[in-house]
Short mmCIF file of C-alpha atoms in Angstrom, two decimals:
data_model
loop_
_atom_site.label_atom_id
_atom_site.label_comp_id
_atom_site.label_asym_id
_atom_site.label_seq_id
_atom_site.Cartn_x
_atom_site.Cartn_y
_atom_site.Cartn_z
CA ARG A 1 63.08 49.16 115.29
CA GLY A 2 60.79 50.38 112.56
CA VAL A 3 57.25 49.51 111.53
CA LEU A 4 55.55 48.74 108.25
CA GLY A 5 53.55 51.53 106.70
CA GLU A 6 49.80 51.14 106.26
CA PRO A 7 48.88 50.93 102.55
CA LEU A 8 46.44 53.81 102.67
CA LEU A 9 48.90 56.06 104.50
CA LYS A 10 51.62 55.17 102.00
CA LEU A 11 49.34 56.18 99.15
CA LEU A 12 48.49 59.49 100.83
CA HIS A 13 52.19 60.03 101.52
CA LEU A 14 52.91 59.63 97.80
CA LEU A 15 50.12 62.00 96.77
CA LEU A 16 51.30 64.71 99.18
CA ALA A 17 55.05 64.32 98.65
CA MET A 18 54.79 64.28 94.86
CA GLU A 19 52.36 67.23 94.84
CA PHE A 20 49.29 65.57 93.34
CA LYS A 21 46.95 67.97 91.53
CA SER A 22 43.47 66.97 90.42
CA ALA A 23 42.23 67.90 86.97
CA GLY A 24 40.24 71.09 87.08
CA GLY A 25 40.44 71.21 90.86
CA ARG A 26 37.89 68.40 91.13
CA GLU A 27 37.42 66.26 94.22
CA VAL A 28 39.78 63.29 94.22
CA ASP A 29 37.93 60.00 93.71
CA LEU A 30 39.92 56.88 94.64
CA GLU A 31 38.04 53.71 93.80
CA GLU A 32 38.10 50.12 95.15
CA LEU A 33 40.90 50.77 97.64
CA ASP A 34 39.55 48.09 99.97
CA ASP A 35 40.04 45.48 97.22
CA LYS A 36 43.39 46.80 96.01
CA LEU A 37 45.01 47.79 99.31
CA GLY A 38 43.06 45.90 101.93
CA MET A 39 41.89 49.14 103.52
CA ALA A 40 39.90 52.23 102.59
CA PRO A 41 38.49 55.26 104.43
CA TYR A 42 35.48 54.41 106.62
CA LEU A 43 35.49 50.75 105.53
CA SER A 44 37.15 49.01 108.45
CA PRO A 45 35.81 45.43 108.55
CA THR A 46 35.38 45.63 112.34
CA VAL A 47 35.04 48.33 114.99
CA PHE A 48 38.69 47.76 115.93
CA ASN A 49 40.81 48.19 112.81
CA PHE A 50 41.89 46.71 109.51
CA TYR A 51 44.31 44.35 111.28
CA LEU A 52 44.84 42.72 114.67
CA PRO A 53 47.15 44.44 117.17
CA ASP A 54 48.85 41.16 118.10
CA HIS A 55 49.49 39.89 114.57
CA SER A 56 52.91 38.21 114.45
CA PRO A 57 53.95 36.82 111.04
CA ARG A 58 55.63 33.44 111.04
CA GLY A 59 59.41 33.68 110.78
CA PRO A 60 61.98 36.05 112.33
CA ILE A 61 59.31 38.35 113.77
CA SER A 62 57.41 35.64 115.65
CA ASP A 63 60.69 33.93 116.60
CA ALA A 64 61.74 37.18 118.29
CA SER A 65 58.34 37.44 120.06
CA LEU A 66 57.56 40.64 118.18
CA VAL A 67 54.39 41.75 116.48
CA SER A 68 53.73 43.43 113.13
CA PRO A 69 50.05 44.42 113.01
CA GLU A 70 50.29 46.12 109.61
CA GLY A 71 51.89 42.97 108.22
CA GLN A 72 48.48 41.30 108.28
CA LEU A 73 47.59 43.38 105.20
CA LEU A 74 50.59 42.05 103.26
CA THR A 75 48.67 39.47 101.27
CA THR A 76 49.73 38.85 97.70
CA PRO A 77 46.62 40.54 96.19
CA ASN A 78 47.12 43.63 98.36
CA VAL A 79 50.82 43.94 97.54
CA ILE A 80 50.17 43.56 93.81
CA GLY A 81 47.20 45.92 93.99
CA PHE A 82 49.29 48.63 95.67
CA LEU A 83 52.24 48.30 93.29
CA ASN A 84 50.03 48.25 90.19
CA GLY A 85 48.12 51.27 91.46
CA VAL A 86 51.12 53.47 92.25
CA ALA A 87 52.90 52.44 89.03
CA SER A 88 49.82 53.49 87.07
CA LEU A 89 49.63 56.77 89.02
CA VAL A 90 53.26 57.64 88.30
CA ALA A 91 53.20 56.65 84.64
CA HIS A 92 49.67 57.59 83.56
CA GLY A 93 48.20 59.90 86.21
CA LEU A 94 45.11 59.14 88.28
CA THR A 95 43.09 56.74 86.16
CA SER A 96 41.48 53.34 86.41
CA CYS A 97 43.71 52.10 83.58
CA ARG A 98 46.48 49.55 84.26
CA GLY A 99 45.21 48.81 87.77
CA GLY A 100 45.06 52.47 88.77
CA PHE A 101 43.15 53.90 91.71
CA GLY A 102 40.96 56.21 89.64
CA THR A 103 37.22 55.83 89.09
CA ARG A 104 35.69 53.90 86.21
CA GLU A 105 32.73 56.26 86.03
CA GLY A 106 32.37 57.93 82.66
CA GLU A 107 34.51 57.40 79.57
CA THR A 108 38.06 56.29 80.49
CA ASN A 109 39.37 55.28 77.03
CA CYS A 110 41.99 52.95 78.52
CA ALA A 111 42.70 51.48 75.09
CA ALA A 112 44.64 54.69 74.35
CA VAL A 113 46.63 54.77 77.59
CA ASP A 114 50.00 54.21 75.89
CA SER A 115 49.49 57.25 73.66
CA GLY A 116 48.13 59.39 76.49
CA GLY A 117 44.64 59.49 75.06
CA HIS A 118 42.97 58.13 78.21
CA ARG A 119 41.09 60.25 80.74
CA VAL A 120 43.32 61.59 83.52
CA ASP A 121 41.67 62.83 86.73
CA GLY A 122 44.90 64.21 88.21
CA SER A 123 48.66 63.81 88.16
CA LEU A 124 51.83 64.12 90.24
CA SER A 125 53.24 67.59 89.59
CA PHE A 126 56.49 67.45 91.59
CA THR A 127 59.52 69.04 89.91
CA PRO A 128 62.98 68.57 91.45
CA SER A 129 64.73 71.72 92.65
CA SER A 130 67.96 70.60 90.95
CA THR A 131 68.89 69.11 87.61
CA GLN A 132 71.86 67.17 89.00
CA PRO A 133 71.05 63.42 89.14
CA ASP A 134 72.50 62.84 92.60
CA GLU A 135 70.63 65.84 94.02
CA VAL A 136 67.38 64.70 92.39
CA VAL A 137 67.68 61.26 94.01
CA ASP A 138 68.56 62.81 97.37
CA GLU A 139 65.52 65.08 97.20
CA LEU A 140 63.28 62.12 96.38
CA SER A 141 64.85 60.26 99.29
CA LEU A 142 63.99 63.10 101.64
CA LEU A 143 60.40 63.27 100.41
CA LEU A 144 59.64 59.56 100.13
CA THR A 145 61.87 57.87 102.72
CA ASN A 146 62.70 60.70 105.14
CA GLY A 147 66.32 60.46 104.01
CA ARG A 148 66.63 56.78 104.99
CA LEU A 149 67.57 55.51 101.54
CA SER A 150 70.39 52.97 101.90
CA SER A 151 73.62 53.38 99.94
CA ALA A 152 72.83 50.23 97.94
CA SER A 153 69.34 51.42 96.96
CA ARG A 154 70.65 54.90 96.19
CA ARG A 155 73.28 53.47 93.85
CA ILE A 156 70.68 51.45 91.93
CA ILE A 157 68.16 54.30 91.62
CA LEU A 158 70.81 56.86 90.67
CA GLY A 159 72.20 54.57 87.97
CA ALA A 160 68.72 53.95 86.55
CA TYR A 161 67.92 57.69 86.61
CA GLU A 162 71.12 58.62 84.76
CA SER A 163 70.65 55.91 82.12
CA GLU A 164 67.00 56.82 81.49
CA ARG A 165 67.76 60.55 81.28
CA THR A 166 70.50 59.91 78.74
CA ALA A 167 68.30 57.60 76.67
CA THR A 168 65.05 59.59 76.83
CA SER A 169 64.40 62.65 78.99
CA ALA A 170 64.63 64.04 82.50
CA GLU A 171 60.85 63.67 82.90
CA SER A 172 60.94 59.99 82.02
CA ALA A 173 63.93 59.50 84.33
CA LEU A 174 62.03 61.13 87.21
CA ARG A 175 59.08 58.78 86.69
CA LEU A 176 61.39 55.76 86.66
CA ALA A 177 63.21 56.88 89.81
CA THR A 178 59.90 57.50 91.57
CA GLU A 179 58.68 54.00 90.69
CA LEU A 180 61.91 52.50 92.02
CA PHE A 181 61.48 54.39 95.28
CA LEU A 182 57.97 52.97 95.59
CA VAL A 183 59.24 49.38 95.47
CA SER A 184 62.10 50.01 97.90
CA ALA A 185 62.05 48.62 101.44
CA GLU A 186 62.81 52.10 102.75
CA PHE A 187 59.51 53.45 101.44
CA HIS A 188 57.44 50.65 102.96
CA ALA A 189 59.01 50.60 106.42
CA THR A 190 60.31 53.22 108.84
CA ASN A 191 63.52 51.50 109.87
CA TYR A 192 66.98 51.79 108.31
CA VAL A 193 67.71 49.12 105.71
CA GLU A 194 71.12 47.97 104.57
CA PRO A 195 71.64 44.76 102.53
CA THR A 196 73.91 42.10 103.99
CA ALA A 197 75.73 39.13 102.50
CA ARG A 198 73.70 36.75 104.65
CA VAL A 199 71.45 34.43 102.65
CA ARG A 200 67.87 34.26 103.89
CA GLN A 201 67.10 30.76 105.08
CA PRO A 202 63.83 29.06 104.07
CA LEU A 203 61.22 28.59 106.76
CA ALA A 204 61.44 25.27 108.56
CA GLY A 205 58.90 22.77 107.33
CA GLY A 206 58.50 24.35 103.93
CA GLY A 207 59.79 21.27 102.15
CA ILE A 208 60.19 20.48 98.48
CA ASN A 209 58.04 17.82 96.90
CA GLU A 210 59.35 15.08 94.64
CA ARG A 211 58.27 16.87 91.47
CA GLY A 212 60.55 19.81 92.22
CA TYR A 213 57.76 22.38 92.02
CA LYS A 214 55.04 23.48 94.37
CA ALA A 215 52.51 26.27 93.97
CA LEU A 216 50.25 27.89 96.52
CA VAL A 217 46.89 28.99 95.13
CA VAL A 218 44.85 31.42 97.21
CA PHE A 219 41.16 32.10 96.56
CA PHE A 220 39.64 35.26 97.98
CA MET A 221 35.91 34.63 97.62
CA ARG A 222 33.39 37.31 98.40
CA GLY A 223 29.91 36.25 99.42
CA GLY A 224 30.16 32.51 98.83
CA VAL A 225 31.19 29.70 96.54
CA ASP A 226 29.42 29.29 93.22
CA SER A 227 29.41 25.52 92.90
CA PHE A 228 29.07 25.75 89.11
CA ASN A 229 32.40 27.61 88.83
CA VAL A 230 34.82 25.71 91.06
CA LEU A 231 38.15 24.47 89.75
CA VAL A 232 38.57 20.71 90.03
CA PRO A 233 41.51 18.49 89.01
CA TYR A 234 41.20 16.41 85.86
CA ALA A 235 43.38 13.53 87.08
CA GLY A 236 45.30 12.18 90.05
CA CYS A 237 42.24 11.71 92.25
CA ASP A 238 42.11 7.91 92.24
CA GLY A 239 41.28 6.58 95.67
CA VAL A 240 40.29 10.00 97.01
CA PRO A 241 36.81 10.00 98.58
CA ALA A 242 34.31 12.17 96.77
#
């Protein structure tokens, strides 16, 4: 059985595997990782860790009496923060633009990010040792998933790489393939993954309301509630005690 990777270790894995180089040899400054990943160096919320050792997410893991400590960090904000950050790193270099992990100190000029006119504090410098698409994907698999890329994921990434290289350039295709690796299950966990035809069943008790739609809204409030800025419903509160 495998384990989930810790967000910070996954980020460091990416920086090392893809040969990150800082601009001008400067010290690497990664900002707001605790907000974006749920963990950052020297900022553990307790003396124990960033997550509980006995955390067991509801569903197949808890049903099997297993634990997944790192899974406690898989909140929606942390997942989105990680994916936005690595996508920005691959596409635009180390910057605070587009949800990146770079610092906001100084002039960033994020308005010019699409034209490359923004400030870049470093970039991924990896160059494949081959120009053959299948060998490029296999090399990325070795570096980013320890060669555990499933045949299904490999087929998707290879097809995307070939299409992008034909339409644009090998550099653009490499960036696209790297981004696809970073959203793959194989990058985020250490076990072997192979899709099956089995349909995932919804959790018992989830239910569907009569209106056919249900949304879960999560508020992560830091410090306290500002009573002058709290969302309240406009209607549908008749008979509800104040």
